[in-house]
Short mmCIF file of C-alpha atoms and ligand atoms in Angstrom, two decimals:
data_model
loop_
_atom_site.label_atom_id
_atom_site.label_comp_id
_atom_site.label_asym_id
_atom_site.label_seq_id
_atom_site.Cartn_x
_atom_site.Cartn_y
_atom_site.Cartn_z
CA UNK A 1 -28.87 -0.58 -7.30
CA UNK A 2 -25.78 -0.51 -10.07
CA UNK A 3 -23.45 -0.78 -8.19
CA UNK A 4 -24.28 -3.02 -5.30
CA UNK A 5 -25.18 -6.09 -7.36
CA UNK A 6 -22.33 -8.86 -7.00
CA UNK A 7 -22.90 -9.70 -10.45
CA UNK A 8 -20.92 -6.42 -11.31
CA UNK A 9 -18.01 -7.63 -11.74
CA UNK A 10 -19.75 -10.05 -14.10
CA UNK A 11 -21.49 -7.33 -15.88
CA UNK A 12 -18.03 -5.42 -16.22
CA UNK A 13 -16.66 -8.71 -18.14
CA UNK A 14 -19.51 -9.01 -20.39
CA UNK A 15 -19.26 -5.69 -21.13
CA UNK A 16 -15.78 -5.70 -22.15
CA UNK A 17 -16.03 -8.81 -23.76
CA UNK A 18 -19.05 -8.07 -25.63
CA UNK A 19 -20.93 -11.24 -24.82
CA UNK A 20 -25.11 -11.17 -24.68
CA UNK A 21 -25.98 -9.06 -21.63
CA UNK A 22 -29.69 -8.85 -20.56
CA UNK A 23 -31.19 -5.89 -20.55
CA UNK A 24 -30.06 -4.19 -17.12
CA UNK A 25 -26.32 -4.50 -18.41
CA UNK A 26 -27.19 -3.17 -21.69
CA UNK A 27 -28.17 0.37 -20.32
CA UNK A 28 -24.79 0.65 -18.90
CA UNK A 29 -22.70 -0.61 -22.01
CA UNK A 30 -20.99 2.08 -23.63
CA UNK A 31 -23.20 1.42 -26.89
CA UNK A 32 -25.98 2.95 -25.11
CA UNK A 33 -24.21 6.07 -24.76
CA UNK A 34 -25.56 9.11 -26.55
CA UNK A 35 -24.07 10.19 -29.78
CA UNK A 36 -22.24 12.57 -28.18
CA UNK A 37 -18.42 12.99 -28.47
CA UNK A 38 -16.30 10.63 -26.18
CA UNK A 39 -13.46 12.79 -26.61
CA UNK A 40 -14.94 15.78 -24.77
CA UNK A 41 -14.48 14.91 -20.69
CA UNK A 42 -17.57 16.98 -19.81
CA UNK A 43 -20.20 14.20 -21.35
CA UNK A 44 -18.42 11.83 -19.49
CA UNK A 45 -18.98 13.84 -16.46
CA UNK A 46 -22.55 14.08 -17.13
CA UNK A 47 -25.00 12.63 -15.18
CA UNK A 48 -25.60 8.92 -15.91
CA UNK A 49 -23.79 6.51 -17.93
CA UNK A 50 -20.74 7.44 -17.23
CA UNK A 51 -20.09 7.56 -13.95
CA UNK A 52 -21.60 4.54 -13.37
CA UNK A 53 -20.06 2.65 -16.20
CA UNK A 54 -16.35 3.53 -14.36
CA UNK A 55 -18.23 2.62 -11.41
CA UNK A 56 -18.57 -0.79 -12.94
CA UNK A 57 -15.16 -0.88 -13.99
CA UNK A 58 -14.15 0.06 -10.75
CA UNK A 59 -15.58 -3.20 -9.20
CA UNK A 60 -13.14 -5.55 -11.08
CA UNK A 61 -10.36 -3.69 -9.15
CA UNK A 62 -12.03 -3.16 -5.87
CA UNK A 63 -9.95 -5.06 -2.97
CA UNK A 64 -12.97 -7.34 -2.03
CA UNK A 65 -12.71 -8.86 -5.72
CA UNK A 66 -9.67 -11.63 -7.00
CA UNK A 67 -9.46 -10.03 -10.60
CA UNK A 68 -6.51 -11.78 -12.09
CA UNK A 69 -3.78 -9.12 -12.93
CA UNK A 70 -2.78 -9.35 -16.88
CA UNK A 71 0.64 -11.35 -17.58
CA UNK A 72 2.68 -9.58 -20.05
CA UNK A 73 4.97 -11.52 -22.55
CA UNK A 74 8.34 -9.59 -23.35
CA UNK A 75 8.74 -8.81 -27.01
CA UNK A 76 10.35 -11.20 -28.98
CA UNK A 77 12.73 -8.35 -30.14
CA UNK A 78 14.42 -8.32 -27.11
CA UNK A 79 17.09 -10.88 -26.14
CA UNK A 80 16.33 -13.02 -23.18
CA UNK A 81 13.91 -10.94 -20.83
CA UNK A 82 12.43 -12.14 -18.06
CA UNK A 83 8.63 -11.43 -16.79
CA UNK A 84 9.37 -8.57 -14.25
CA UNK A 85 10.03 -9.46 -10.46
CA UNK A 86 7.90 -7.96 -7.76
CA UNK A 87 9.87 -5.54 -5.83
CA UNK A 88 12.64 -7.06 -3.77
CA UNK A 89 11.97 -7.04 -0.11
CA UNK A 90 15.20 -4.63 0.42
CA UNK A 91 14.71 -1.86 -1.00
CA UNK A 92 17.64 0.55 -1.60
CA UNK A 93 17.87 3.96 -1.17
CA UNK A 94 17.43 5.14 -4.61
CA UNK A 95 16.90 9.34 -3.47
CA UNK A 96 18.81 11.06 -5.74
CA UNK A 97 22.23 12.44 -4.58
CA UNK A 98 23.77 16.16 -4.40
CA UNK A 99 25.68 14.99 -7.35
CA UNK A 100 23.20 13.86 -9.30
CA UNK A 101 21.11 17.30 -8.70
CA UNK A 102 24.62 19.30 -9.82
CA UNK A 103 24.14 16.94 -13.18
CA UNK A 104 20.59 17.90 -13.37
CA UNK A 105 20.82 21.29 -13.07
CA UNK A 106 23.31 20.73 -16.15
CA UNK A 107 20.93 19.50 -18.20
CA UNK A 108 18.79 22.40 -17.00
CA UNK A 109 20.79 24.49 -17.78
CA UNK A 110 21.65 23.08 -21.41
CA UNK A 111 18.52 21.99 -22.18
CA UNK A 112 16.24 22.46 -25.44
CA UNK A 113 12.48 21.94 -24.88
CA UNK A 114 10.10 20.56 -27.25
CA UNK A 115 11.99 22.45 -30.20
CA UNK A 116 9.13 23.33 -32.53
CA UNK A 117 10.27 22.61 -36.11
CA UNK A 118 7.34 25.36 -36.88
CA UNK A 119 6.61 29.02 -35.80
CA UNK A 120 3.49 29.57 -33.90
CA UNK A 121 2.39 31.99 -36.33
CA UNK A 122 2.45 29.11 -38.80
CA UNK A 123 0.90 26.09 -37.11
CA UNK A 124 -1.67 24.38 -39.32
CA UNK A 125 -4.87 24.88 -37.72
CA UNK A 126 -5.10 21.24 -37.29
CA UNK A 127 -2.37 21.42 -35.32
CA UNK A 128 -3.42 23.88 -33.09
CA UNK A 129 -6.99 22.06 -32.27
CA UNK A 130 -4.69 19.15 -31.69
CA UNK A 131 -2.73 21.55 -28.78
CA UNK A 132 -5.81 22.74 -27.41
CA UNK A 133 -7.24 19.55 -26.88
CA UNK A 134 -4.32 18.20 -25.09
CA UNK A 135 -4.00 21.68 -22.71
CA UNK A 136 -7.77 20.86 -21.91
CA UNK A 137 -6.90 16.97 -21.49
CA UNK A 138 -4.02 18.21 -19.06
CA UNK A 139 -6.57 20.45 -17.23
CA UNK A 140 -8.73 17.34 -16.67
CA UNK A 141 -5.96 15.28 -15.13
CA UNK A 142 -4.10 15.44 -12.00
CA UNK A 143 0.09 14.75 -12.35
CA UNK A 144 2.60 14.59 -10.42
CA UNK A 145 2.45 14.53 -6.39
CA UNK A 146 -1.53 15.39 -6.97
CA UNK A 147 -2.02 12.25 -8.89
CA UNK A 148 0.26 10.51 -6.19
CA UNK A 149 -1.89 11.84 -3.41
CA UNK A 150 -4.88 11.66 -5.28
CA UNK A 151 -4.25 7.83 -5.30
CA UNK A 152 -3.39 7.31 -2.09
CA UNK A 153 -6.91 8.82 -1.33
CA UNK A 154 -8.33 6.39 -3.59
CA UNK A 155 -6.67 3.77 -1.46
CA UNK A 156 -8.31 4.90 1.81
CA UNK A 157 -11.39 4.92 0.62
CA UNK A 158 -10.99 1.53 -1.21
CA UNK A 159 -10.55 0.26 2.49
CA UNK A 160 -13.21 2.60 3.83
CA UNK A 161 -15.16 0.50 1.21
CA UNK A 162 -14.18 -2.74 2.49
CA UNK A 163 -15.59 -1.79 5.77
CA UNK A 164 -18.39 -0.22 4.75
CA UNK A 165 -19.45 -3.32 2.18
CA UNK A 166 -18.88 -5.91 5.74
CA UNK A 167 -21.10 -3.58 7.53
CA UNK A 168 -24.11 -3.48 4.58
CA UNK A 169 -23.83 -7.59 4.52
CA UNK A 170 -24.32 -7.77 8.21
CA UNK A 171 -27.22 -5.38 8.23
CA UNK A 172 -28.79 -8.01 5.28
CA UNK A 173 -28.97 -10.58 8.75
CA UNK A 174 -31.23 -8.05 10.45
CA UNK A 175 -34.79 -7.14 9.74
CA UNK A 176 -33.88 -3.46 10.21
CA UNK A 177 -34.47 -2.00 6.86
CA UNK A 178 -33.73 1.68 7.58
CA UNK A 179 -30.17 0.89 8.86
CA UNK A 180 -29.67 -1.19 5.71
CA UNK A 181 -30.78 1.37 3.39
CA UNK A 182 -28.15 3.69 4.97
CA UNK A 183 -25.44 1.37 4.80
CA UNK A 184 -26.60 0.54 1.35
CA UNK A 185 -26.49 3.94 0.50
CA UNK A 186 -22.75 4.84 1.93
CA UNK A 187 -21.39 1.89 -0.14
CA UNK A 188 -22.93 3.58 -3.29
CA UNK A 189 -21.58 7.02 -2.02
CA UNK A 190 -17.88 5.20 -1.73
CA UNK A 191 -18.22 3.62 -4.81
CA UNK A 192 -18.62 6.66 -6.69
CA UNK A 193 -16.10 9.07 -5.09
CA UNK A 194 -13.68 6.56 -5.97
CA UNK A 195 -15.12 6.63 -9.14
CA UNK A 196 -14.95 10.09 -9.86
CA UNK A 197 -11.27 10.35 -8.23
CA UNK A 198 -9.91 7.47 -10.59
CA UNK A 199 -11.47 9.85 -13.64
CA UNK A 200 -8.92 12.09 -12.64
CA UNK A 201 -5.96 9.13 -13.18
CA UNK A 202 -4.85 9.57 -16.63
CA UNK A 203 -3.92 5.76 -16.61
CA UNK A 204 -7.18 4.80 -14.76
CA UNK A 205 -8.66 6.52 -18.20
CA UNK A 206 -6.42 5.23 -20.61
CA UNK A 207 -7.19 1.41 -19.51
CA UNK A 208 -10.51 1.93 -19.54
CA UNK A 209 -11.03 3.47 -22.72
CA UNK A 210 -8.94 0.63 -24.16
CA UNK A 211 -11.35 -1.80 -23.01
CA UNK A 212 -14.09 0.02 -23.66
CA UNK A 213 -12.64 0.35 -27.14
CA UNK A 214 -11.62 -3.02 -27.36
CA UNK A 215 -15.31 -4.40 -26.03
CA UNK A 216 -17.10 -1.80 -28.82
CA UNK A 217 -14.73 -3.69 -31.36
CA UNK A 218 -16.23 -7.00 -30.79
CA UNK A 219 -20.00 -5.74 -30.80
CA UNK A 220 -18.62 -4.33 -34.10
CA UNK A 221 -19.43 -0.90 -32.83
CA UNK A 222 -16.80 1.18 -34.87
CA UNK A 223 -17.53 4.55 -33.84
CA UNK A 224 -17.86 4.02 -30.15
CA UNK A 225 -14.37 2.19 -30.46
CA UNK A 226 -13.07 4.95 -32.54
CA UNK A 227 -13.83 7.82 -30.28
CA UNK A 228 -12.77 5.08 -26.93
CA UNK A 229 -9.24 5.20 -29.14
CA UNK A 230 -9.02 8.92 -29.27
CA UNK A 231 -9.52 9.21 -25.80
CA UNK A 232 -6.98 6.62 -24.76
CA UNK A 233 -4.50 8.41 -26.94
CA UNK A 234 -5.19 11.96 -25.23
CA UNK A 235 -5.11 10.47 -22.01
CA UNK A 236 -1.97 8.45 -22.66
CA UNK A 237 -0.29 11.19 -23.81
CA UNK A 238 -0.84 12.85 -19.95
CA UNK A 239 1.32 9.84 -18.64
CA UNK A 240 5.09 10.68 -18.40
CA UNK A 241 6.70 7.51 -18.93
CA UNK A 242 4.79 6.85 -21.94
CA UNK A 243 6.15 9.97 -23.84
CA UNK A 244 9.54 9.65 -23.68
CA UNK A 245 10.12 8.85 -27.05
CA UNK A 246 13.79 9.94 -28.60
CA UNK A 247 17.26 10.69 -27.52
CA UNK A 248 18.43 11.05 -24.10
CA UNK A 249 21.80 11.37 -22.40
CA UNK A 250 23.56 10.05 -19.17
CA UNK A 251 26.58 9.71 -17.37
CA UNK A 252 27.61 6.07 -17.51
CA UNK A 253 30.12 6.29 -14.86
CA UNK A 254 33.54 5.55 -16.06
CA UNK A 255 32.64 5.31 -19.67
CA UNK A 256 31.30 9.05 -19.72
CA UNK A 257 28.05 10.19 -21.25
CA UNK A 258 26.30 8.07 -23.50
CA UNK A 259 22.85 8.63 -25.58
CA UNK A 260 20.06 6.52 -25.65
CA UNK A 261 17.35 6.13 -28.09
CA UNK A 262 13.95 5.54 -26.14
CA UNK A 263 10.68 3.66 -28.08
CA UNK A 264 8.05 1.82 -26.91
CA UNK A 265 6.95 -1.88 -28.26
CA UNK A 266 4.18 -3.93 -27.93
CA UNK A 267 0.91 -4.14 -28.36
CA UNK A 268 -0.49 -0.74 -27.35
CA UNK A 269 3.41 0.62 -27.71
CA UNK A 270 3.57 0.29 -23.45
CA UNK A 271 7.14 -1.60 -23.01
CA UNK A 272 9.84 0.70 -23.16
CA UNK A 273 13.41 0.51 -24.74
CA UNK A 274 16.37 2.47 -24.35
CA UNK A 275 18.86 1.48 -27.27
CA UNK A 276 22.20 2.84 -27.39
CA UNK A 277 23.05 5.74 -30.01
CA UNK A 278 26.33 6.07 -28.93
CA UNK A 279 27.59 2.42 -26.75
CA UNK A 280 30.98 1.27 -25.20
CA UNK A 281 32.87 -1.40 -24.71
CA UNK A 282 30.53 -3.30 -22.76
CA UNK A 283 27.01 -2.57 -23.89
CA UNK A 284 27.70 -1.00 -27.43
CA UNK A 285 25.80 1.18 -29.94
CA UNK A 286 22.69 -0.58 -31.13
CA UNK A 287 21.92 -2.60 -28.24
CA UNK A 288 19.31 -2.09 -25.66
CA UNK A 289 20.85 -0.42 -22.49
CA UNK A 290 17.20 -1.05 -20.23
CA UNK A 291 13.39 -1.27 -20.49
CA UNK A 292 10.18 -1.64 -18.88
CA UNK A 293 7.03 -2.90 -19.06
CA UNK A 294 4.78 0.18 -18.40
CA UNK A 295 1.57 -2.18 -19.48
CA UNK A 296 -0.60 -0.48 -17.77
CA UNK A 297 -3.63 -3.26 -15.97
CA UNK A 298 -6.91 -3.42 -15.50
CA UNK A 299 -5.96 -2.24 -12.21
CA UNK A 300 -5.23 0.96 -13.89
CA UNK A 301 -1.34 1.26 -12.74
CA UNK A 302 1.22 -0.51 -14.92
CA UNK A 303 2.19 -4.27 -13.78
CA UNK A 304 5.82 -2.77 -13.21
CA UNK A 305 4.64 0.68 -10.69
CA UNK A 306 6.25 0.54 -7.60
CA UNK A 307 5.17 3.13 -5.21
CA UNK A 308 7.14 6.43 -5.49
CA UNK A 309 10.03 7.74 -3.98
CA UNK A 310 9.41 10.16 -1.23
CA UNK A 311 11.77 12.81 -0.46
CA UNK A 312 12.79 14.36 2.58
CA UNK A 313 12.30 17.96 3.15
CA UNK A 314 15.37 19.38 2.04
CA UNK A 315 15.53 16.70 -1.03
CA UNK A 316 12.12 17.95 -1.80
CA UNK A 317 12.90 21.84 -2.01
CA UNK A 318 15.92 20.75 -4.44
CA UNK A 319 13.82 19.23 -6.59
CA UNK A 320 10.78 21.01 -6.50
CA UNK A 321 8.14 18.01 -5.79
CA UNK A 322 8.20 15.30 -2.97
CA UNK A 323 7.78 12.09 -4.62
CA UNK A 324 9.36 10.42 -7.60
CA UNK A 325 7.06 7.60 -8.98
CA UNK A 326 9.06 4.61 -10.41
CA UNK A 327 8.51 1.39 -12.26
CA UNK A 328 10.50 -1.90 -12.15
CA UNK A 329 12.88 -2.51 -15.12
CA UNK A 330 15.47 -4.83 -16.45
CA UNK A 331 19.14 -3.60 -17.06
CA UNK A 332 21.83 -5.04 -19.48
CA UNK A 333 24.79 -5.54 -18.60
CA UNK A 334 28.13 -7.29 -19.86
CA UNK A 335 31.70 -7.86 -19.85
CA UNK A 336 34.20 -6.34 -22.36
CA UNK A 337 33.18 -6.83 -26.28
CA UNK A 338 30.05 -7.28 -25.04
CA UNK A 339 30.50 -10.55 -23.47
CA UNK A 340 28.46 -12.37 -20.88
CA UNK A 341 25.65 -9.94 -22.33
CA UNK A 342 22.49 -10.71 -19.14
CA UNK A 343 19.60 -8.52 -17.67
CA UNK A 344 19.24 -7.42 -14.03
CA UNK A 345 16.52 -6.06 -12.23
CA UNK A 346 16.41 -2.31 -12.07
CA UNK A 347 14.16 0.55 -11.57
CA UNK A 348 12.97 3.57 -13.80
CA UNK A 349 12.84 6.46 -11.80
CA UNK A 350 10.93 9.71 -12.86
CA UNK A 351 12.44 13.21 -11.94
CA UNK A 352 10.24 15.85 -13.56
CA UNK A 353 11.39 16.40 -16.98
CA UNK A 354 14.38 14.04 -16.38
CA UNK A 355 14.99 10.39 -14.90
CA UNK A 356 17.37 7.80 -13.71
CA UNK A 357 17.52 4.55 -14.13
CA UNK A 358 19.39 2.14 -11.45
CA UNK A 359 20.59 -1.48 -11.67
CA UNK A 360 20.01 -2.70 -8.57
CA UNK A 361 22.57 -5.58 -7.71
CA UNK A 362 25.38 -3.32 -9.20
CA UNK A 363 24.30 -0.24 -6.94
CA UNK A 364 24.67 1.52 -10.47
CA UNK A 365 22.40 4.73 -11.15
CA UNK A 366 22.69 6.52 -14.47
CA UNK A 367 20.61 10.07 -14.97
CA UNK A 368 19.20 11.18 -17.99
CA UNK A 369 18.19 14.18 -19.90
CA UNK A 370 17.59 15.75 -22.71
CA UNK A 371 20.41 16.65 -24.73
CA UNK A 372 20.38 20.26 -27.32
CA UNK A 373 20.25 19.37 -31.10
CA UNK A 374 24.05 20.89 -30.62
CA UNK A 375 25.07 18.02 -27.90
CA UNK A 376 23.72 15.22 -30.30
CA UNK A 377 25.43 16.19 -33.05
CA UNK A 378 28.51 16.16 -30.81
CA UNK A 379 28.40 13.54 -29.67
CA UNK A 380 27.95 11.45 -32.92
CA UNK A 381 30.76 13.19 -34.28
CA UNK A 382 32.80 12.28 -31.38
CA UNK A 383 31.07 8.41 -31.24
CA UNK A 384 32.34 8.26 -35.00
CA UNK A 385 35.83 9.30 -34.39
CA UNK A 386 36.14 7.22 -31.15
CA UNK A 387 35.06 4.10 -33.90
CA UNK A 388 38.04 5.12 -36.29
CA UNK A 389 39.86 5.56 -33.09
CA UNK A 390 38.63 2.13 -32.11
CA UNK A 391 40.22 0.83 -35.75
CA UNK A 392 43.21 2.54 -35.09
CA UNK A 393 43.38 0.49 -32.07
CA UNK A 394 42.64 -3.10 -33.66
CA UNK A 395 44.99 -2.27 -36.63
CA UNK A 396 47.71 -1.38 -33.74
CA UNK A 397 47.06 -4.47 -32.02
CA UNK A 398 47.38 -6.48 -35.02
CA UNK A 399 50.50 -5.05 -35.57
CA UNK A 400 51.68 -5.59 -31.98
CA UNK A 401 50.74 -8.85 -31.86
CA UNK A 402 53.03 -9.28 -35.17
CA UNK A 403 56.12 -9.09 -33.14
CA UNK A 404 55.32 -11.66 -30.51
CA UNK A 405 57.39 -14.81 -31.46
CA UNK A 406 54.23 -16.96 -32.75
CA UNK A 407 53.22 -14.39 -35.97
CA UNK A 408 57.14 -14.85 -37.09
CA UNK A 409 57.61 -18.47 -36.62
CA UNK A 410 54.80 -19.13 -38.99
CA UNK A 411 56.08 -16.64 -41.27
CA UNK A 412 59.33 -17.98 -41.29
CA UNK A 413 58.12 -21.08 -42.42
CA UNK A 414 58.61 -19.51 -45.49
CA UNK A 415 62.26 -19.08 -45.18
CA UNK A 416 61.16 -15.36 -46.66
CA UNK A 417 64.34 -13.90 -44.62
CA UNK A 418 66.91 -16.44 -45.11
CA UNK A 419 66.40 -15.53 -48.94
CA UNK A 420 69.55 -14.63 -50.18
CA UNK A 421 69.68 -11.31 -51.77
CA UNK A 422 66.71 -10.32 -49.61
CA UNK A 423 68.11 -6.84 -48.00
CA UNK A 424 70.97 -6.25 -50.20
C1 LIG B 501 15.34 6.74 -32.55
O1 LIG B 501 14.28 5.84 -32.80
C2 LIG B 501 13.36 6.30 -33.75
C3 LIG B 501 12.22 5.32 -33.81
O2 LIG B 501 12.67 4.02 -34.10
C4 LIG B 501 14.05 6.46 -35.08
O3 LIG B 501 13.15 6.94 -36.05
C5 LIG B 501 15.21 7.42 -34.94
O4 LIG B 501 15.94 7.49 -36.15
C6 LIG B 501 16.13 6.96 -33.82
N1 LIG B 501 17.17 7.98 -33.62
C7 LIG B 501 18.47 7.69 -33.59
C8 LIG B 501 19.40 8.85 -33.47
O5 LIG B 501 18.90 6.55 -33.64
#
């Protein structure tokens, strides 16, 4: 009976754009939901509201149902940036090579892990609650090649759904009530596995606590939105490629390793940006290297998720999982002195604790990880006296360029050599 209804997709809008709902709807709206913490997964597990208020949501984004995806604007900070493309029809070969697992293994090897600036003994309580909730947040979520394959489940049931939902509206053309029920009744069983598997996507969640967040706002229903917020945040902060904040470094081909500064902008901080800390003679330092637009839609994967990588066997024992989930970008690049500065498609690709990011039409692939406290210092030091080196350079030029024939005929307007008494 809740779920069934074609006006559910209806209901879910009204819901989330708090507009009068009659009475049915009103049961299901997140206002009606006990006092109860939103923040603790097991209430949402419980019983009732819940699992049929995702199973609401869940309508807008089942197949049978033309929800119109979100359109996301680039942010003005960012020079000319074009909506992103859908995937290309060729796609390239993006597995990552024996060389780029020797570089990996590198960064393994050098790497510093979430240095705590405190010792455990000392972490404010506060703190600690805040740990604990996240470890239990973590528990509740599936990552990596579960989510993958939990998704892919959710897919074949979303078409087990289709089926199921052409059978039910056939059976409405019969009298024969029993086999209606039943087919009635596995829609509604669909419906809410689906439902309960998406509860395990930490993006499903975060989207839908937006909204819900977003719909309480507009009823004016500040606590509902304020505990919808701290469960977006928590499950947000489940999803990889939006916690990627800070420095990261990559070989750049030719030009050597380079660092890049990653932050997210927009409104709920989703588009990412990679600016250069230390830049070259192309792209330089303080420009943006790549982004994407992780925006993640009603359809609860980001606008810019392409589906993942998947390994071969032997690829897969190297690096320890079998699929490497990746999301459309744009890449800058440009000529010398940072000429002919323009963006090309490329792709962000996820590798565990480390990722690559390729720009396609160049066939160029940079991998990135996390450099030691040591390894950024050094390489700022080094930036700084490449810069001075850089002067050097100009000053040298300038000088060159003095003896070329066109510096001294000006100058000799001046007759300054012909002076008499000049070099005795
Ligand atoms: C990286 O970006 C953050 C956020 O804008 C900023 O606070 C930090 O200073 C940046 N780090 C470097 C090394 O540029």
């Amino acid at each position: 009976m809740m779920c069934n209804s074609g006006a559910v997709l209806l209901v879910t809008a009204l819901s989330l754009t708090g507009q009068p709902v009659n009475g049915f709807v009103s049961r299901l709206m997140p206002s009606s939901l006990p006092s109860a913490s939103l923040s603790s997964p097991k209430y949402f597990l419980g019983p009732k509201a819940p699992g049929l208020l995702v199973c609401l949501h869940m309508k807008s984004s089942f197949p049978e149902d033309t929800s119109e995806s979100t359109d996301f604007d680039a942010p003005t900070s960012l020079p000319t940036y074009n909506r992103i493309d859908s995937p290309s029809e060729v796609s390239p070969d993006l597995t990552p090579s024996d060389e780029q697992f020797a570089e990996y293994k590198e960064f393994d090897r050098r790497k510093v892990e979430f240095p705590l600036s405190e010792n455990t003994e000392t972490i404010p309580s506060r703190r600690k609650t805040r740990q604990e909730t996240e470890a239990k947040a973590r528990a509740r979520f599936k990552s990596g090649d579960e989510l993958i394959e939990l998704r892919r489940k959710v897919a074949a049931l979303r078409e087990d759904l289709t089926y199921a939902k052409d059978f039910r509206d056939s059976m409405k053309r019969y009298t024969a009530k029993e086999k209606l029920e039943a087919a009635v009744q596995r829609v509604k069983k669909l419906e809410m596995s689906i439902s309960n598997l998406c509860m395990q996507d930490p993006e499903f969640w975060y989207v839908f606590m937006l909204e819900v967040a977003a719909g309480a706002d507009r009823r004016g229903d500040e606590d509902t939105a304020k505990k919808a917020r701290l469960d977006a945040k928590e499950a947000r902060r489940c999803i990889p490629q939006l916690n990627m904040h800070g420095l990261w470094v990559g070989k750049y081909g030719t030009h050597g390793y380079e660092m890049v500064n990653i932050t997210y902008v927009g409104e709920h901080e989703d588009v990412l940006v990679a600016t250069k800390v230390t830049g070259d003679q192309n792209v330089p330092r303080g420009e943006v290297s790549f982004t994407c637009n992780l925006s993640p839609r009603l359809q609860f994967q980001s606008a810019s998720s392409l589906e993942p990588i998947e390994l071969n066997a032997r690829a897969a024992k190297q690096w320890g999982k079998r699929y490497l989930p990746r999301h459309s970008g744009k890449g800058q690049v440009a000529s010398e002195g940072y000429q002919n500065a323009q963006w090309m498609d490329g792709q962000l690709i996820l590798v565990g604790r480390f990722f690559s990011f390729a720009w396609l039409p160049i066939s160029h692939q940079v991998f990135f990880g996390r450099p030691s406290p040591e390894l950024v210092l050094k390489m700022l030091k080094e930036h700084e006296q490449n810069s001075k080196k850089d002067n050097v350079a100009s000053m040298r030029r300038v000088a060159e360029t003095m003896m070329d024939g066109a510096y001294w005929n000006e100058q000799e307007a001046d007759d300054f050599f012909n002076q008499e008494g000049c070099f005795e």
